[in-house]
mmCIF file of C-alpha atoms in Angstrom:
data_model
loop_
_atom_site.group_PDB
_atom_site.id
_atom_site.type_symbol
_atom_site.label_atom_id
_atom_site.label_comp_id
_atom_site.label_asym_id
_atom_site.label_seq_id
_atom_site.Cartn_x
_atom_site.Cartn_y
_atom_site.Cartn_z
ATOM 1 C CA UNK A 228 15.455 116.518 64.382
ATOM 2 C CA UNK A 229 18.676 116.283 66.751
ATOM 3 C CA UNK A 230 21.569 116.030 63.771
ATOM 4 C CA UNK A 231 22.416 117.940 61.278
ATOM 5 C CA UNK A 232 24.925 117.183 58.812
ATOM 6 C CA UNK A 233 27.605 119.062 60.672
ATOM 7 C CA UNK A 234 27.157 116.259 63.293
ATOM 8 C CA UNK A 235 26.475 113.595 60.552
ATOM 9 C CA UNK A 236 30.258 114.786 59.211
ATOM 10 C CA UNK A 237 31.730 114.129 62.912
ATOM 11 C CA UNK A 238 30.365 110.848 62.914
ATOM 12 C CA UNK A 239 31.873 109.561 59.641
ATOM 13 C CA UNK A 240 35.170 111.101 61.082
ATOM 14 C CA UNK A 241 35.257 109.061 64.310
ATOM 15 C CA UNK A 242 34.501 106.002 62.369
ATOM 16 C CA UNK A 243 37.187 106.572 59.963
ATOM 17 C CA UNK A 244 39.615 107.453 62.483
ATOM 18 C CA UNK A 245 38.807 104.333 64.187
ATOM 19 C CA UNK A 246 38.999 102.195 60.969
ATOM 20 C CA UNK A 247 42.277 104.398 59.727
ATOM 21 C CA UNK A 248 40.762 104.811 56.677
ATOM 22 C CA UNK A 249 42.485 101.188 54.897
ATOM 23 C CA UNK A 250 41.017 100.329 51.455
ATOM 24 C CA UNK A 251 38.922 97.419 51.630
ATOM 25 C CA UNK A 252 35.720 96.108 49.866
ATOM 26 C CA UNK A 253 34.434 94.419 53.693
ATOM 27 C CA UNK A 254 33.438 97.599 55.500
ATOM 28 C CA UNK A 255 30.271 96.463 56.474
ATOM 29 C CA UNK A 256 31.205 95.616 60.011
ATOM 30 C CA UNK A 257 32.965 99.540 60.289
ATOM 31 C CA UNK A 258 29.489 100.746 58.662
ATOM 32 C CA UNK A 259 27.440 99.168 61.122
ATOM 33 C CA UNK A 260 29.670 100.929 63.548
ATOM 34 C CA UNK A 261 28.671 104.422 62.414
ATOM 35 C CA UNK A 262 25.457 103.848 62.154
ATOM 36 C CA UNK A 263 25.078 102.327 65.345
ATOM 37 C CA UNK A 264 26.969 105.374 66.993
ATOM 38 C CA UNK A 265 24.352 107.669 65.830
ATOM 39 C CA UNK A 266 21.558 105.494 66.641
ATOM 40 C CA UNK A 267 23.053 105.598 70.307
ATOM 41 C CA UNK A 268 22.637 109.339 70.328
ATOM 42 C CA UNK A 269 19.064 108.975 70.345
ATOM 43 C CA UNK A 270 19.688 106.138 73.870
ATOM 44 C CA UNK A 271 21.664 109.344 75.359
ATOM 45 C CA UNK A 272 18.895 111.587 74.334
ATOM 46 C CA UNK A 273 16.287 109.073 76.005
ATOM 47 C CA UNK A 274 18.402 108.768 78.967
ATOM 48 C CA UNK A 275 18.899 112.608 80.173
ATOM 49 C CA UNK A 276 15.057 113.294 79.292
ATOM 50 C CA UNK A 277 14.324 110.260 81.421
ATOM 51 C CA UNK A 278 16.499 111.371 84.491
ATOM 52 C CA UNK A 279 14.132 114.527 84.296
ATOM 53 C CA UNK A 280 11.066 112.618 84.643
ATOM 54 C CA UNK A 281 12.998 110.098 87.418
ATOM 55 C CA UNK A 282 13.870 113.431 89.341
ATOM 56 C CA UNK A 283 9.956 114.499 89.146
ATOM 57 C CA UNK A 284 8.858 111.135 90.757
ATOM 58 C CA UNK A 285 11.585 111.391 93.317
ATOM 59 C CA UNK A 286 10.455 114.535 94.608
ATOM 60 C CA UNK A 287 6.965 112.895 94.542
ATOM 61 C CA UNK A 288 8.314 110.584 96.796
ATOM 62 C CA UNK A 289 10.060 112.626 99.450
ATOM 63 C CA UNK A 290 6.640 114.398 99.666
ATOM 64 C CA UNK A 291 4.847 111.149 100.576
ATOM 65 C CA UNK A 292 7.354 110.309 103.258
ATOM 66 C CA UNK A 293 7.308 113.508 104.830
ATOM 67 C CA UNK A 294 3.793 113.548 104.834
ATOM 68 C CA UNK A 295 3.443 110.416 106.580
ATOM 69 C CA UNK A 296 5.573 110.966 108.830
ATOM 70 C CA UNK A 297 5.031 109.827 112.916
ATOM 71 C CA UNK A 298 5.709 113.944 114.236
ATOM 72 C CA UNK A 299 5.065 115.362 110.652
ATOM 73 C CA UNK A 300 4.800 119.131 110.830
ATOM 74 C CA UNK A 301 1.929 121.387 109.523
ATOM 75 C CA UNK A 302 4.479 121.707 106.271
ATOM 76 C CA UNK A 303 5.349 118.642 105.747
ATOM 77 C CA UNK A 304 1.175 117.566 106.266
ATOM 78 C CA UNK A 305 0.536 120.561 103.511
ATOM 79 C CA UNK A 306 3.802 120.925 101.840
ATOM 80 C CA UNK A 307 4.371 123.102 98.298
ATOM 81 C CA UNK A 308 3.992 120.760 95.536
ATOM 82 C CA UNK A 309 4.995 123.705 93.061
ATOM 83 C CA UNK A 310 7.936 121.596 91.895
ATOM 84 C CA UNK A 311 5.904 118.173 91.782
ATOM 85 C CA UNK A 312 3.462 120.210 89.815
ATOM 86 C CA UNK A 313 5.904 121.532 87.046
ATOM 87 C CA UNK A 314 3.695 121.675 83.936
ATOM 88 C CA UNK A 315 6.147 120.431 81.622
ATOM 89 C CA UNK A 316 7.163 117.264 83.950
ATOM 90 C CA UNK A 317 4.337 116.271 84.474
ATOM 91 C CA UNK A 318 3.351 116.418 80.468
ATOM 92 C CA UNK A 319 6.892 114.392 79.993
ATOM 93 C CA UNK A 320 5.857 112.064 82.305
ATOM 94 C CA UNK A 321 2.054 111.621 81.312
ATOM 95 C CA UNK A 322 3.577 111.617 77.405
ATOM 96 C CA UNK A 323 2.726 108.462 76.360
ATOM 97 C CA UNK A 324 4.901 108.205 72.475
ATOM 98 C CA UNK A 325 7.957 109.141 74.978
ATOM 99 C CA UNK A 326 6.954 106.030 77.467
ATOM 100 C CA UNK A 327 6.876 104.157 74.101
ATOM 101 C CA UNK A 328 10.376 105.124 72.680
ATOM 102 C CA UNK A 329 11.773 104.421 76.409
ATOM 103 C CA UNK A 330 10.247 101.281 76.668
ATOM 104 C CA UNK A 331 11.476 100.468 72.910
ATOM 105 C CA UNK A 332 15.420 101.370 73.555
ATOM 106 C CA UNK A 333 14.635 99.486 76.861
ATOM 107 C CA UNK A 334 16.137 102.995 78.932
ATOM 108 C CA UNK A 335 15.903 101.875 82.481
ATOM 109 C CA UNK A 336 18.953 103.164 83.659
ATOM 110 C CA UNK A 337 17.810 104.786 86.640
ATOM 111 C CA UNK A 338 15.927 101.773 88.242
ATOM 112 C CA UNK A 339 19.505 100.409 88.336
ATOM 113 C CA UNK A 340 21.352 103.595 88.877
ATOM 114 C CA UNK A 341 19.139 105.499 91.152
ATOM 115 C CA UNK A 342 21.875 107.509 93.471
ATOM 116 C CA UNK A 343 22.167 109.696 90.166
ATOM 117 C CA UNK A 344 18.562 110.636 90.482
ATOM 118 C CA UNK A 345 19.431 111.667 94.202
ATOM 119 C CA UNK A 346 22.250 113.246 93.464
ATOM 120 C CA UNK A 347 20.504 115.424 90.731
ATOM 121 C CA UNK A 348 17.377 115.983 93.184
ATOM 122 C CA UNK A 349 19.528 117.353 95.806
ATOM 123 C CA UNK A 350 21.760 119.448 93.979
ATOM 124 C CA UNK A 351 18.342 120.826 92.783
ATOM 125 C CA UNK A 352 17.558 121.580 96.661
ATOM 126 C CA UNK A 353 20.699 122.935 97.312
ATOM 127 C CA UNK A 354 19.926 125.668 94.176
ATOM 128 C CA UNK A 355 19.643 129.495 94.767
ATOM 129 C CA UNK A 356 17.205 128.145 91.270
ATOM 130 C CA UNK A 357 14.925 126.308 93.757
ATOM 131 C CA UNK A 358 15.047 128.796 96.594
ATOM 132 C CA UNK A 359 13.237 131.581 94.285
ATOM 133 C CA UNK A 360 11.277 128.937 92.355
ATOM 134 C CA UNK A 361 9.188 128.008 95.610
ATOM 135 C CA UNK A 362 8.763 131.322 97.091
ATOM 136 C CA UNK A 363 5.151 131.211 95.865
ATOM 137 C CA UNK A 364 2.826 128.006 95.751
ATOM 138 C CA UNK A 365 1.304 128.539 91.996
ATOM 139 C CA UNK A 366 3.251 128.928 88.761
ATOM 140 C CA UNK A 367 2.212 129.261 85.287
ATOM 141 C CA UNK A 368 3.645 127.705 82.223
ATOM 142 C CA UNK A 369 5.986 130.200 81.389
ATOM 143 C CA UNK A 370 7.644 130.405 84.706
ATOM 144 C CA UNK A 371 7.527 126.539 84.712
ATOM 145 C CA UNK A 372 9.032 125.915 81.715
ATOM 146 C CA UNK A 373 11.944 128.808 82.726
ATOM 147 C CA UNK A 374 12.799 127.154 85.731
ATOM 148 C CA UNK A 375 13.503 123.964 83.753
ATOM 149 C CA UNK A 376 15.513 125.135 81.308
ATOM 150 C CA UNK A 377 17.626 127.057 84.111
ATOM 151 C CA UNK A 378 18.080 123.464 85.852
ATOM 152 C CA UNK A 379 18.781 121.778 83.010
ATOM 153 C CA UNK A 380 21.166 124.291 81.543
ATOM 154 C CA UNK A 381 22.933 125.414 85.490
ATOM 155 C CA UNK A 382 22.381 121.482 87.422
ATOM 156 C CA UNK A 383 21.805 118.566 84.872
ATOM 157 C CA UNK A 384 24.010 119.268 81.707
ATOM 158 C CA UNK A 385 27.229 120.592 83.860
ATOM 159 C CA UNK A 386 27.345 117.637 86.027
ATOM 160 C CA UNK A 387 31.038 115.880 86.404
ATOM 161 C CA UNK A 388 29.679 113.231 88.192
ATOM 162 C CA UNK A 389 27.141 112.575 85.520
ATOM 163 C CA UNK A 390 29.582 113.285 82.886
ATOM 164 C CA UNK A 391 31.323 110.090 84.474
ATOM 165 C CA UNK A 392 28.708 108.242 83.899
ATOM 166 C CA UNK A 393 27.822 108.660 80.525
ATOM 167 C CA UNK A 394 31.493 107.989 79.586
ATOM 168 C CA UNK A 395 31.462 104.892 81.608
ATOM 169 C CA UNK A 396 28.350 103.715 80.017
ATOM 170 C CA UNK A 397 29.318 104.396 76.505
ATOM 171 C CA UNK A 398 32.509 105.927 74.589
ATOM 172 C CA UNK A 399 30.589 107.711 72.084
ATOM 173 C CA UNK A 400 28.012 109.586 74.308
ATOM 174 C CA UNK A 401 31.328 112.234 75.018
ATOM 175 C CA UNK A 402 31.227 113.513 71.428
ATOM 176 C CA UNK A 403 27.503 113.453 71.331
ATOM 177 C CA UNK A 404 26.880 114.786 74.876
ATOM 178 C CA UNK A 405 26.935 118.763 73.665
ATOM 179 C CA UNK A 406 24.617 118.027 70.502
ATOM 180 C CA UNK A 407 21.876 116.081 72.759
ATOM 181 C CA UNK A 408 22.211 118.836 75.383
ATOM 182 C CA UNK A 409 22.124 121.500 72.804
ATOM 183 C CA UNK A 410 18.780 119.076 71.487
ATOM 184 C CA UNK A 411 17.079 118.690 75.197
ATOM 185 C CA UNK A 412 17.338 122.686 75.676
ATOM 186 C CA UNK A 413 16.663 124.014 72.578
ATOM 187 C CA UNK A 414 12.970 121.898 72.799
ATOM 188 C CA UNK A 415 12.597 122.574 76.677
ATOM 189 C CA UNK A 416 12.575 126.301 75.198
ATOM 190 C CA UNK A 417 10.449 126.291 72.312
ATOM 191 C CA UNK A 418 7.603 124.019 74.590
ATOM 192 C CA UNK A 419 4.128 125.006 74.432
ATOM 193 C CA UNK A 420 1.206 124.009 76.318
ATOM 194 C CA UNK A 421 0.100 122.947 72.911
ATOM 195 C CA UNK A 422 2.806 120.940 71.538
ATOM 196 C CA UNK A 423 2.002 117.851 70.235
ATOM 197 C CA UNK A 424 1.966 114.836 71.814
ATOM 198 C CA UNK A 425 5.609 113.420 70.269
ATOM 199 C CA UNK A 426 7.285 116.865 70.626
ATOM 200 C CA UNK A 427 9.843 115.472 72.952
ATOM 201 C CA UNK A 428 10.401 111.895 70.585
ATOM 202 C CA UNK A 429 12.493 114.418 67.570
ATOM 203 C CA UNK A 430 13.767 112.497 65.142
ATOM 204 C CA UNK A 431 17.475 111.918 64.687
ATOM 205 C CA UNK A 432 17.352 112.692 61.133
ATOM 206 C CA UNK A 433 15.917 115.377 59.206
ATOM 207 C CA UNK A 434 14.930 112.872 56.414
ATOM 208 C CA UNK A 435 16.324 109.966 54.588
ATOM 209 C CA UNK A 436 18.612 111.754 52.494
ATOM 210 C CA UNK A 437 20.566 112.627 55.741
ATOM 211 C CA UNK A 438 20.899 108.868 56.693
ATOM 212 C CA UNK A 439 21.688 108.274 53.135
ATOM 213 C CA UNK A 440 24.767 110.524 53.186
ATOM 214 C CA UNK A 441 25.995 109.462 56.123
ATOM 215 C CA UNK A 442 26.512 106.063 54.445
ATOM 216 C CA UNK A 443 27.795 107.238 51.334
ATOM 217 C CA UNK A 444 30.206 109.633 52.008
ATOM 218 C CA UNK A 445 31.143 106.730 54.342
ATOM 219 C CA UNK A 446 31.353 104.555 51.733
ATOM 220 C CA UNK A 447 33.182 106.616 49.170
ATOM 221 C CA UNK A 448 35.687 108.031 50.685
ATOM 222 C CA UNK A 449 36.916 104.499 51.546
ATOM 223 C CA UNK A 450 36.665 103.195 48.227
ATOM 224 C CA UNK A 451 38.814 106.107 46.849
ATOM 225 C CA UNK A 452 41.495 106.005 49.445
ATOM 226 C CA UNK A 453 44.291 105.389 47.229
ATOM 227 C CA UNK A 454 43.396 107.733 44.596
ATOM 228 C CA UNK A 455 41.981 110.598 47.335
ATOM 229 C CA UNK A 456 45.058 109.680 49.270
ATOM 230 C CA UNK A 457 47.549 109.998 46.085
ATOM 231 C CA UNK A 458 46.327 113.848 45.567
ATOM 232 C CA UNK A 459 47.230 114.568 49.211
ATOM 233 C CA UNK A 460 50.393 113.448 49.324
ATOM 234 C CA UNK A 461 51.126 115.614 45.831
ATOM 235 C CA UNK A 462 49.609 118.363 47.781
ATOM 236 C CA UNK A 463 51.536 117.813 50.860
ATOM 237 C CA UNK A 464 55.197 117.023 49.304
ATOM 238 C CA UNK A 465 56.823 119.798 51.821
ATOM 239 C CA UNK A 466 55.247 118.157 54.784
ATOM 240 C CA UNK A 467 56.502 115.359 56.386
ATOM 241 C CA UNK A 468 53.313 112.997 56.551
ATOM 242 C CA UNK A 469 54.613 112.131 60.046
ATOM 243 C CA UNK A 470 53.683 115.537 61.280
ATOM 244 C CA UNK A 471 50.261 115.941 59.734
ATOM 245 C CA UNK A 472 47.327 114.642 62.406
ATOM 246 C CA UNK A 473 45.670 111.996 61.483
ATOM 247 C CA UNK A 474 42.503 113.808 61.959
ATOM 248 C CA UNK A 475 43.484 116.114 59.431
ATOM 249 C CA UNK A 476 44.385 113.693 56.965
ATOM 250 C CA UNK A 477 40.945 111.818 57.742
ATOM 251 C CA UNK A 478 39.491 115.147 57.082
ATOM 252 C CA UNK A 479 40.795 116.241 54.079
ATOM 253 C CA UNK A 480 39.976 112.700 52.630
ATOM 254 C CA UNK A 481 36.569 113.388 53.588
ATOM 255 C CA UNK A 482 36.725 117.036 52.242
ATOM 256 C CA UNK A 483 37.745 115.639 48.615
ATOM 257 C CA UNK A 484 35.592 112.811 48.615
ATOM 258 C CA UNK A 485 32.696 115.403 49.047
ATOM 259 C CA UNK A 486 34.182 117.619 46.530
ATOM 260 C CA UNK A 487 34.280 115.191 44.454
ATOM 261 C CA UNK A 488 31.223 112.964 44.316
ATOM 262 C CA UNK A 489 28.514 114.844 46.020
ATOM 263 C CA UNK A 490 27.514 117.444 43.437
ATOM 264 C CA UNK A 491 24.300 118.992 44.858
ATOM 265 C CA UNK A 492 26.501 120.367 47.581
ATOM 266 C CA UNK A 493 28.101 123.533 46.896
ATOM 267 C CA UNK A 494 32.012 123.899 47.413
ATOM 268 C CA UNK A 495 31.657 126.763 49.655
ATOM 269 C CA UNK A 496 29.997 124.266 52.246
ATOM 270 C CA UNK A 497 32.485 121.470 52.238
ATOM 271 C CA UNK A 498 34.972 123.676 52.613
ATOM 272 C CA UNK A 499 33.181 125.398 55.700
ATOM 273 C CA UNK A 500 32.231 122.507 57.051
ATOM 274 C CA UNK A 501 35.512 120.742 57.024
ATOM 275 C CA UNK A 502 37.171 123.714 58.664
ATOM 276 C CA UNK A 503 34.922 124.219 61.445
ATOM 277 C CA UNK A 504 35.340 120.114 62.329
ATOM 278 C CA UNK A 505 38.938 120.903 62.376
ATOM 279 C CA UNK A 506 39.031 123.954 64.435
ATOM 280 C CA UNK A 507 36.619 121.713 67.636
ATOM 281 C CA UNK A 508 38.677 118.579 66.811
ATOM 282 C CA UNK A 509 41.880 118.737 65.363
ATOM 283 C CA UNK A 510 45.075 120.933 66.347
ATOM 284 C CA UNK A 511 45.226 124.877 66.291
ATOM 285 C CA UNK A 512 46.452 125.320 63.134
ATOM 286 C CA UNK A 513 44.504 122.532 61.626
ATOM 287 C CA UNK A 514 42.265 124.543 59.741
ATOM 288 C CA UNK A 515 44.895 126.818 57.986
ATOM 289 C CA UNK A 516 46.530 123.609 56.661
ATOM 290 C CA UNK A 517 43.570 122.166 55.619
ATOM 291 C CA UNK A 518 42.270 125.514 53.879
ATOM 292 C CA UNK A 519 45.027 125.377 52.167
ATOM 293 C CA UNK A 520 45.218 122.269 50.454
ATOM 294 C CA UNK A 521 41.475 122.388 49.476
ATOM 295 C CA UNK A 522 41.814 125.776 47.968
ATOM 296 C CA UNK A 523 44.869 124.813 45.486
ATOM 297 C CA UNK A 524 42.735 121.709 44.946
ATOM 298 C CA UNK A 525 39.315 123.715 43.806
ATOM 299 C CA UNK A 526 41.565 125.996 41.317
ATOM 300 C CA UNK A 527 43.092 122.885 39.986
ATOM 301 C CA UNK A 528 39.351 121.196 39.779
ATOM 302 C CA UNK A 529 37.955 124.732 38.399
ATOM 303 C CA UNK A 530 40.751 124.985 35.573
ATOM 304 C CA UNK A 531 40.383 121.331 34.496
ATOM 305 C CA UNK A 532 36.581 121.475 34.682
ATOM 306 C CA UNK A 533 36.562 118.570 37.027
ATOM 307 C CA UNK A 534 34.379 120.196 39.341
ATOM 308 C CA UNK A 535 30.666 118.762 38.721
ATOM 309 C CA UNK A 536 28.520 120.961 40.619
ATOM 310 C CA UNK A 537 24.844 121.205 39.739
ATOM 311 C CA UNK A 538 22.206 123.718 40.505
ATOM 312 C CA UNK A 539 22.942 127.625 41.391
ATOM 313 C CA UNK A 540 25.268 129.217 43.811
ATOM 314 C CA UNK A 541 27.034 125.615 44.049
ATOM 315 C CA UNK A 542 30.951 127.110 43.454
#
């Protein structure tokens, strides 16, 4: 699966900070917004595994040309075809449930796009990566899958002039860009030559549950706004709300809602979670503030017995 609930978290943050967290009963429109933003992760996923099999067919093609050629040289008639012959693109591009979900999200980017392709081929060329890959003519899986990983990792996911493209293309692939990248390398890795068939068609979420939560902490912490935001403000009379990001304030209305209404989670976790969003998006000092808060906020739950946590280890 490529989110977690980390990620899920982040998404239900960019949506609220979009939406600015008003109270309203219609937020059907701002749901259908979050849950189209993660869908989309999976079209970015699609998308850089595609350009993979796009660069695969490209060096194909260079090989035909060469080959047929009016002066072609006794390389070019019998060139290496180590890279053509790359075990695990040529199993992405024979896999037929990945043709399916490409076909289904209707990913033909690169028919339209194709100087990307190019660009990614020849920086591949141009690679020390390359050089040292095609010293020998025969390769076996290991070294194969190695090699793609390195390109992947040192070429594809570092690109600026791809990274220009995706934020062209679509606003939300910038946030999800390290999490599908982290996704693409982490299975490129693990790859066997026995992996099933839809290894590289992961799901986006673990399970229902995951989807579920997405929506309802969503949900919730909309619907309590005014009572979620009255706490913060009692909590924050010192600061001038002025001063305190509006990331942080979108956060901590998360945090409570979670505290709050999601009892099989233990407090320990919100509280982690909602610190670590902080510290990638928020301001340096983000996550001492928002510590802060939550902890006088879990003493006063604790001593009041508000706190409805069920199962073990959940305080």
């Amino acid at each position: 699966m490529m989110l977690n609930r980390r990620h899920i978290r982040v998404k239900v943050m960019q949506t609220m900070y979009a939406f600015k967290g008003s109270e309203s009963d219609d937020f059907s429109k701002d749901q259908k917004f979050l849950l189209y933003s993660i869908d989309n992760m999976y079209n970015l996923y699609l998308l850089l595994i595609s350009l993979l099999i796009e660069v695969q067919k490209r060096a194909e093609n260079d090989l035909k040309k060469k080959q047929n050629k009016h002066l072609a040289t006794k390389e070019d008639k019998d060139p290496n075809r180590k890279f053509i012959n790359n075990q695990i693109l040529k199993s992405l591009k024979e896999n037929l449930p990945l043709a399916d979900q490409l076909k289904a999200h209707n990913i033909n980017n690169w028919d339209l796009d194709g100087e990307y392709v190019d660009l990614i081929f020849k920086d591949i060329l141009a690679s020390d990566l390359y050089k040292v890959y095609m010293q020998t003519r025969v390769s076996d899986f290991k070294e194969d899958k190695n090699f793609l990983v390195d390109v992947f990792k040192d070429i594809i996911a570092p690109n600026e002039k791809l990274y220009d493209y995706m934020e062209d293309k679509n606003l939300t692939w910038l946030d999800d860009l390290p999490t599908v990248n982290t996704t693409i390398l982490k299975l490129l890795r693990k790859v066997k030559e026995t992996s099933p068939e839809n290894y590289f068609t992961p799901k986006l979420y673990k399970d229902i549950d995951d989807k579920q939560f997405a929506i309802d902490l969503f949900k919730k912490t909309l619907l309590k706004s005014t009572a979620i935001n009255t706490e913060i403000d009692q909590k924050t009379k010192n600061w001038d709300s002025d001063r305190i990001a509006t990331v942080d304030y979108v956060l901590l209305q998360m945090a409570i809602c979670e505290l709050n209404n999601f009892p099989s989670i233990p407090v320990k976790v919100t509280i982690n979670e909602y610190l670590e969003i902080s510290k990638e998006y928020s301001t340096p000092k983000s996550s001492i503030f928002i510590n802060g808060i939550l902890d006088k906020l879990v003493k006063e739950y604790e001593a009041s017995g508000e706190l409805n946590k069920i199962g073990r280890g959940l305080m």
